[in-house]
CSV table of C-alpha atoms in Angstrom, one decimal:
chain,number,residue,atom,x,y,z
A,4,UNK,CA,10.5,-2.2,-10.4
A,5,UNK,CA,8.7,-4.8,-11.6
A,6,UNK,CA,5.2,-5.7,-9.1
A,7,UNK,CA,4.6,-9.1,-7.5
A,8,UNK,CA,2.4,-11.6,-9.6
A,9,UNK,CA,-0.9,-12.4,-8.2
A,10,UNK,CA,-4.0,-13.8,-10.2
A,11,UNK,CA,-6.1,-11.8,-11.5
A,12,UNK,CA,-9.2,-13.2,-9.7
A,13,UNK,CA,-10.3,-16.4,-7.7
A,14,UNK,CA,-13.7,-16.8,-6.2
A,15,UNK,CA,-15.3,-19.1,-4.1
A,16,UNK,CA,-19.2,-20.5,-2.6
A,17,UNK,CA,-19.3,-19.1,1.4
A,18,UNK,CA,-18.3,-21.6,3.7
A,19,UNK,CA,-15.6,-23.0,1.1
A,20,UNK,CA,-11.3,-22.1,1.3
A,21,UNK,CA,-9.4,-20.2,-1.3
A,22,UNK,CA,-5.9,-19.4,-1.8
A,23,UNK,CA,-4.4,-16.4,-3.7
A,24,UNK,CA,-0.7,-16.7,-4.4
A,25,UNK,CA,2.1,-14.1,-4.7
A,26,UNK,CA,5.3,-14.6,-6.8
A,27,UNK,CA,7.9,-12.5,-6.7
A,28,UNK,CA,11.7,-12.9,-6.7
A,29,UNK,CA,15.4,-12.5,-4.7
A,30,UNK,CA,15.1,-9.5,-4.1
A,31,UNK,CA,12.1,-9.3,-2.7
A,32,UNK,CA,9.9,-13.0,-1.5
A,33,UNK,CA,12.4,-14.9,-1.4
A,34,UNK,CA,15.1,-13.3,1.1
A,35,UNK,CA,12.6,-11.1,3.5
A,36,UNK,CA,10.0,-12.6,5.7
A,37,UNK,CA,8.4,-9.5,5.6
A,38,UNK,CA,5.0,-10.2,3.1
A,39,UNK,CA,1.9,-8.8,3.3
A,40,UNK,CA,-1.2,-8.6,2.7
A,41,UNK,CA,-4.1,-6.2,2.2
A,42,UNK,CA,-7.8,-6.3,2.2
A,43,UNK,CA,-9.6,-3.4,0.2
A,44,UNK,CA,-13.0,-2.5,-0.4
A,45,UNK,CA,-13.1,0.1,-3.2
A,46,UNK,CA,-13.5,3.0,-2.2
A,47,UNK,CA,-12.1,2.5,1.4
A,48,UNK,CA,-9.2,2.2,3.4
A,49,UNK,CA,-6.9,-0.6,2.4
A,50,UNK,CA,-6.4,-2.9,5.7
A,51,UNK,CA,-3.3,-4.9,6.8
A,52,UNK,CA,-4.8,-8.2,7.2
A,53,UNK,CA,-1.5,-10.4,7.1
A,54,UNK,CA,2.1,-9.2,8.2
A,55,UNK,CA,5.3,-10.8,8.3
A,56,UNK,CA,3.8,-14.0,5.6
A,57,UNK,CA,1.7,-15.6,8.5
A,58,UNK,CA,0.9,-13.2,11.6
A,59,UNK,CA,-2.4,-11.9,12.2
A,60,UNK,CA,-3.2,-8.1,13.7
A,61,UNK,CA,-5.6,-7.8,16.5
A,62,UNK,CA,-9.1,-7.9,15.4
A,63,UNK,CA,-8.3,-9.9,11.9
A,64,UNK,CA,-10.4,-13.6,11.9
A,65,UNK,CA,-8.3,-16.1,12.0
A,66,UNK,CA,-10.0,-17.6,8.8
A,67,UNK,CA,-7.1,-15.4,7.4
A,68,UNK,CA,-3.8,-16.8,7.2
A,69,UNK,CA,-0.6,-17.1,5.2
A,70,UNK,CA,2.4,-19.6,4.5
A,71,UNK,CA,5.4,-18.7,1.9
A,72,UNK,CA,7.8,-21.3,0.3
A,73,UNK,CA,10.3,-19.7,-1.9
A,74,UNK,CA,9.5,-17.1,-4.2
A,75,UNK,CA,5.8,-17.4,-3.5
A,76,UNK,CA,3.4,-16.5,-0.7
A,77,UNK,CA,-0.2,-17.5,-0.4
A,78,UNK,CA,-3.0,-16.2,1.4
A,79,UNK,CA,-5.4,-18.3,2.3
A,80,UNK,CA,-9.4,-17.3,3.5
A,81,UNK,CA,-11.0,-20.3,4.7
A,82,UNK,CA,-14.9,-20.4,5.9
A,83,UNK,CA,-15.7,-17.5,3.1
A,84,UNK,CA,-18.2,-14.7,3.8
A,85,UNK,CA,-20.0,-12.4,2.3
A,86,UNK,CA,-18.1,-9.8,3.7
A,87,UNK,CA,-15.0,-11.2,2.4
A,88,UNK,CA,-15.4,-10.1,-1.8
A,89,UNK,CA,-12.8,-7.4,-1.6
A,90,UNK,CA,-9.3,-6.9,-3.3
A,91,UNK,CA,-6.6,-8.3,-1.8
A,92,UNK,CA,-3.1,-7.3,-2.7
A,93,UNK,CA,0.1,-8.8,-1.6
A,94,UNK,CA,3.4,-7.0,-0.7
A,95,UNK,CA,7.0,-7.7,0.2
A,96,UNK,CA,9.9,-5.8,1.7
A,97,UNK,CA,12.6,-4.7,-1.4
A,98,UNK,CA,15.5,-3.5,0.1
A,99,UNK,CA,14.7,0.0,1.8
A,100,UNK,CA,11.2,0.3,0.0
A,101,UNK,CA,8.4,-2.2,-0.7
A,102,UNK,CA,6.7,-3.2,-3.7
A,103,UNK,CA,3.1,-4.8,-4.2
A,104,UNK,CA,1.2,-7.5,-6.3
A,105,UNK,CA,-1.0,-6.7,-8.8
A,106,UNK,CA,-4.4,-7.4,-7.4
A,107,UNK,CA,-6.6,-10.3,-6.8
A,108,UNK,CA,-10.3,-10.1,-7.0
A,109,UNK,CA,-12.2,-12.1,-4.8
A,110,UNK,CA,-16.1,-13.1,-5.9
A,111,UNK,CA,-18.2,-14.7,-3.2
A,112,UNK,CA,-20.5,-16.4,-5.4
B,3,UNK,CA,-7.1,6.3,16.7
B,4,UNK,CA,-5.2,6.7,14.0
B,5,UNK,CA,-6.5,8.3,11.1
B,6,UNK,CA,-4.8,9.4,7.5
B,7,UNK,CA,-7.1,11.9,5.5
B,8,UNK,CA,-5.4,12.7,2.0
B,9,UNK,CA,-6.6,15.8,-0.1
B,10,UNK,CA,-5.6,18.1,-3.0
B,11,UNK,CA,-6.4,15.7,-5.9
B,12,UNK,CA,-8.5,17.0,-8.6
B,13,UNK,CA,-8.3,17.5,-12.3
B,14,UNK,CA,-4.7,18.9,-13.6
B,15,UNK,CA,-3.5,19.5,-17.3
B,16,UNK,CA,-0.5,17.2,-18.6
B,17,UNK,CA,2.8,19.5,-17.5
B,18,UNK,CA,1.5,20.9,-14.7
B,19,UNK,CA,1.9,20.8,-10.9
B,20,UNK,CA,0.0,19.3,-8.2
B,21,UNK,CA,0.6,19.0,-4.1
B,22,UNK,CA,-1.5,16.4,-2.2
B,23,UNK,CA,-1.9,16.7,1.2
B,24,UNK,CA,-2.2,13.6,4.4
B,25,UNK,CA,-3.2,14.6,7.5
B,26,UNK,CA,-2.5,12.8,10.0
B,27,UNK,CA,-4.2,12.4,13.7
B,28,UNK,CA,-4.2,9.9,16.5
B,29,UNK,CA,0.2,9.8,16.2
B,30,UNK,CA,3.2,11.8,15.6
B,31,UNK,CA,4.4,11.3,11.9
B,32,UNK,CA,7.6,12.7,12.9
B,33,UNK,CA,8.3,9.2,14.4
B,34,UNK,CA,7.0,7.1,12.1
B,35,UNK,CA,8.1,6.2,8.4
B,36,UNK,CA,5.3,7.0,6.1
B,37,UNK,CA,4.6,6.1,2.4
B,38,UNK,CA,2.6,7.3,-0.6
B,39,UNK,CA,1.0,4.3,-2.6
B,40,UNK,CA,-1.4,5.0,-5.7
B,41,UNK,CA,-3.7,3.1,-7.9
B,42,UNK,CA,-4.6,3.6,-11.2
B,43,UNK,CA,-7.9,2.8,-13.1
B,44,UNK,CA,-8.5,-0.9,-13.2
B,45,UNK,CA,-4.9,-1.3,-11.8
B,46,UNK,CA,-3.4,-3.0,-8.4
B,47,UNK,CA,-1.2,-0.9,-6.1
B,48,UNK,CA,2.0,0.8,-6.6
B,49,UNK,CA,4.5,2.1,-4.2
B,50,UNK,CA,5.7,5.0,-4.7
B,51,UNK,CA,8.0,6.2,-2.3
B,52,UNK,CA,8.9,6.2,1.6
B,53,UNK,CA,9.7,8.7,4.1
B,54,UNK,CA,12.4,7.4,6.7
B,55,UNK,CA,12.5,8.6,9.7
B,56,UNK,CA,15.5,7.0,11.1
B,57,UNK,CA,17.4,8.1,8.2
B,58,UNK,CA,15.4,11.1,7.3
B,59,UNK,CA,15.3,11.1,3.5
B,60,UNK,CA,12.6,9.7,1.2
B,61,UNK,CA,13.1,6.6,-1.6
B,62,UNK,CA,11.3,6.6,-4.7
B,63,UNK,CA,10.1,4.4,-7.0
B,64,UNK,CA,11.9,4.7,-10.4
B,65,UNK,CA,8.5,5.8,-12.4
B,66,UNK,CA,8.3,9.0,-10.0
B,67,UNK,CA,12.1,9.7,-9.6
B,68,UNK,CA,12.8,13.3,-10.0
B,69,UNK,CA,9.1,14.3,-10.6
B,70,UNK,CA,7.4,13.7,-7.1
B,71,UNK,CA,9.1,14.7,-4.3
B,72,UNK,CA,7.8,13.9,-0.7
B,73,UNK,CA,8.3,16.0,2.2
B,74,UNK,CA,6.4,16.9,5.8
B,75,UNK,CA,5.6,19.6,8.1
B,76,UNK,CA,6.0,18.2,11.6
B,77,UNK,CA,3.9,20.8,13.2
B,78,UNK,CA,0.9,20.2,11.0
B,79,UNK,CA,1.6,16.4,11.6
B,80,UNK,CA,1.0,16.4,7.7
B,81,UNK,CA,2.7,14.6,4.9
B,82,UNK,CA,3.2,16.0,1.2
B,83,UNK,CA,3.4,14.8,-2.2
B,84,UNK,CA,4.4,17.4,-4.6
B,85,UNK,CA,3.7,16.1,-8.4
B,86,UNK,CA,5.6,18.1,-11.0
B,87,UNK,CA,5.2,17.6,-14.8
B,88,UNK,CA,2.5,15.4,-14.3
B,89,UNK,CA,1.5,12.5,-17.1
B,90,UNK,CA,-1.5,10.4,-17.9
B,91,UNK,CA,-0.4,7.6,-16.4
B,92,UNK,CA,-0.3,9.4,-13.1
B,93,UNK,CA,-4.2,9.4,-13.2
B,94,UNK,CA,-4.7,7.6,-9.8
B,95,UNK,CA,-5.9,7.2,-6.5
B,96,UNK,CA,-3.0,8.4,-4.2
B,97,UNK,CA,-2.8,6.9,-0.9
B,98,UNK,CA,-0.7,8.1,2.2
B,99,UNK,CA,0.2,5.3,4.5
B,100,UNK,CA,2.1,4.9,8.2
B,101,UNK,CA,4.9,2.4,8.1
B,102,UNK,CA,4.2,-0.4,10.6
B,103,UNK,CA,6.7,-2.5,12.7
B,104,UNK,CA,7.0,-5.4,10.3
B,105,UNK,CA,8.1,-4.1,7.1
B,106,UNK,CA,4.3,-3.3,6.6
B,107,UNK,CA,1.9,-0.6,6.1
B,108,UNK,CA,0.0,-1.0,9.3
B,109,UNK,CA,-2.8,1.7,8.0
B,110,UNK,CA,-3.8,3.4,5.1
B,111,UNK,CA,-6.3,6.9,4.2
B,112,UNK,CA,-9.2,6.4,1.9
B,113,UNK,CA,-6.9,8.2,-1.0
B,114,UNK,CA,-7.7,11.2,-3.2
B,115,UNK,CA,-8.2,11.2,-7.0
B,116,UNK,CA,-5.7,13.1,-9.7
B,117,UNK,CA,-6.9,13.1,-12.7
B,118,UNK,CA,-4.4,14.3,-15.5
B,119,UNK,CA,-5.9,15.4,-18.8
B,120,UNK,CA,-6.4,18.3,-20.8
């Protein structure tokens, strides 16, 4: 069960936009709208940040958002913070289970 | 509000057993679908394996098939991950996770650390 493919790391000067992408395949990206994405500080809680490859949960700035076109899904931070350097990880609906990306690091430089 | 506390990690020798422990508060687990999700050193996530509750019965991912088994007591409102014959490359964080509405994980604990080594 091979994970989604996300850089490795992207950074970014505050106030600027970046985009981390996702890749996956058919069986996962490609057939389900159902990506995605996590924010997570080491050491804490992993938060949902993006679900169902755009929507937004209550409380998430919309500075966050997310688009998908075929096998790959992007998440885009726009107006970077401080507060934003974190991990953000990618996932996707696989039949009954789910399966995740790899890991981007974000650097706020 | 919710909250997911995980416990039981530690240090454990290659072969042996381990059970780790989610407690959950703020919601009924026995109504929601709940995963396990680790990470190991330096490594993104991995999904593990999901407890269904409309089906009731777990999935697994393939590297933990037949060695981790998930289960739950409903009156504790806790979920369990028993590890048997326990590798290396199971050193991890091990998170619990409640299945959210949209084919997400809609929250997550802060994970507890198993490391395997002799």
């Amino acid at each position: 069960q091979s994970a989604l493919t996300q850089p490795a790391s992207v950074s970014g000067s505050p106030g600027q936009s970046i985009t981390i992408s996702c890749t996956g395949t058919s069986s996962d990206i490609v057939n389900y709208n159902y990506v995605s994405w996590y924010q997570h500080h080491p050491g804490k809680a992993p938060k949902l940040i993006i679900y169902e490859v755009s929507y937004r949960p209550s409380g998430v700035p919309n500075r966050f958002s997310g688009s998908k076109s075929g096998n790959t899904a992007s998440l885009t931070i726009s107006g970077l913070q401080a507060e934003d350097e974190a991990d953000y990880y990618c996932s996707s609906k696989r039949s009954i289970t789910r399966v995740f990306g790899g890991g981007t690091k974000l650097t706020v430089l | 509000q919710v909250q997911l506390v995980e416990s039981g990690g530690g240090v454990v020798q290659p072969g042996r057993s381990l059970r780790l422990s989610c407690a959950a508060s703020g919601f009924r687990i026995s109504v929601y679908g709940m995963h396990w999700v680790r990470q190991a050193p330096g490594k993104g996530l991995e999904w593990l394996s999901f407890f269904s509750a409309e089906e009731n019965r777990n999935f697994y991912a393939d590297s933990v098939q037949g060695r981790f088994t998930g289960s739950r007591d409903n009156s504790k409102n806790t979920l369990y991950l028993e590890m048997k014959a326990v590798r290396a490359e199971d050193t991890a964080i091990y998170f619990c996770a409640r299945d959210g509405p949209h084919w997400d994980v809609d929250y997550w604990g802060q994970g507890t650390l198993v490391t395997v080594s002799s």
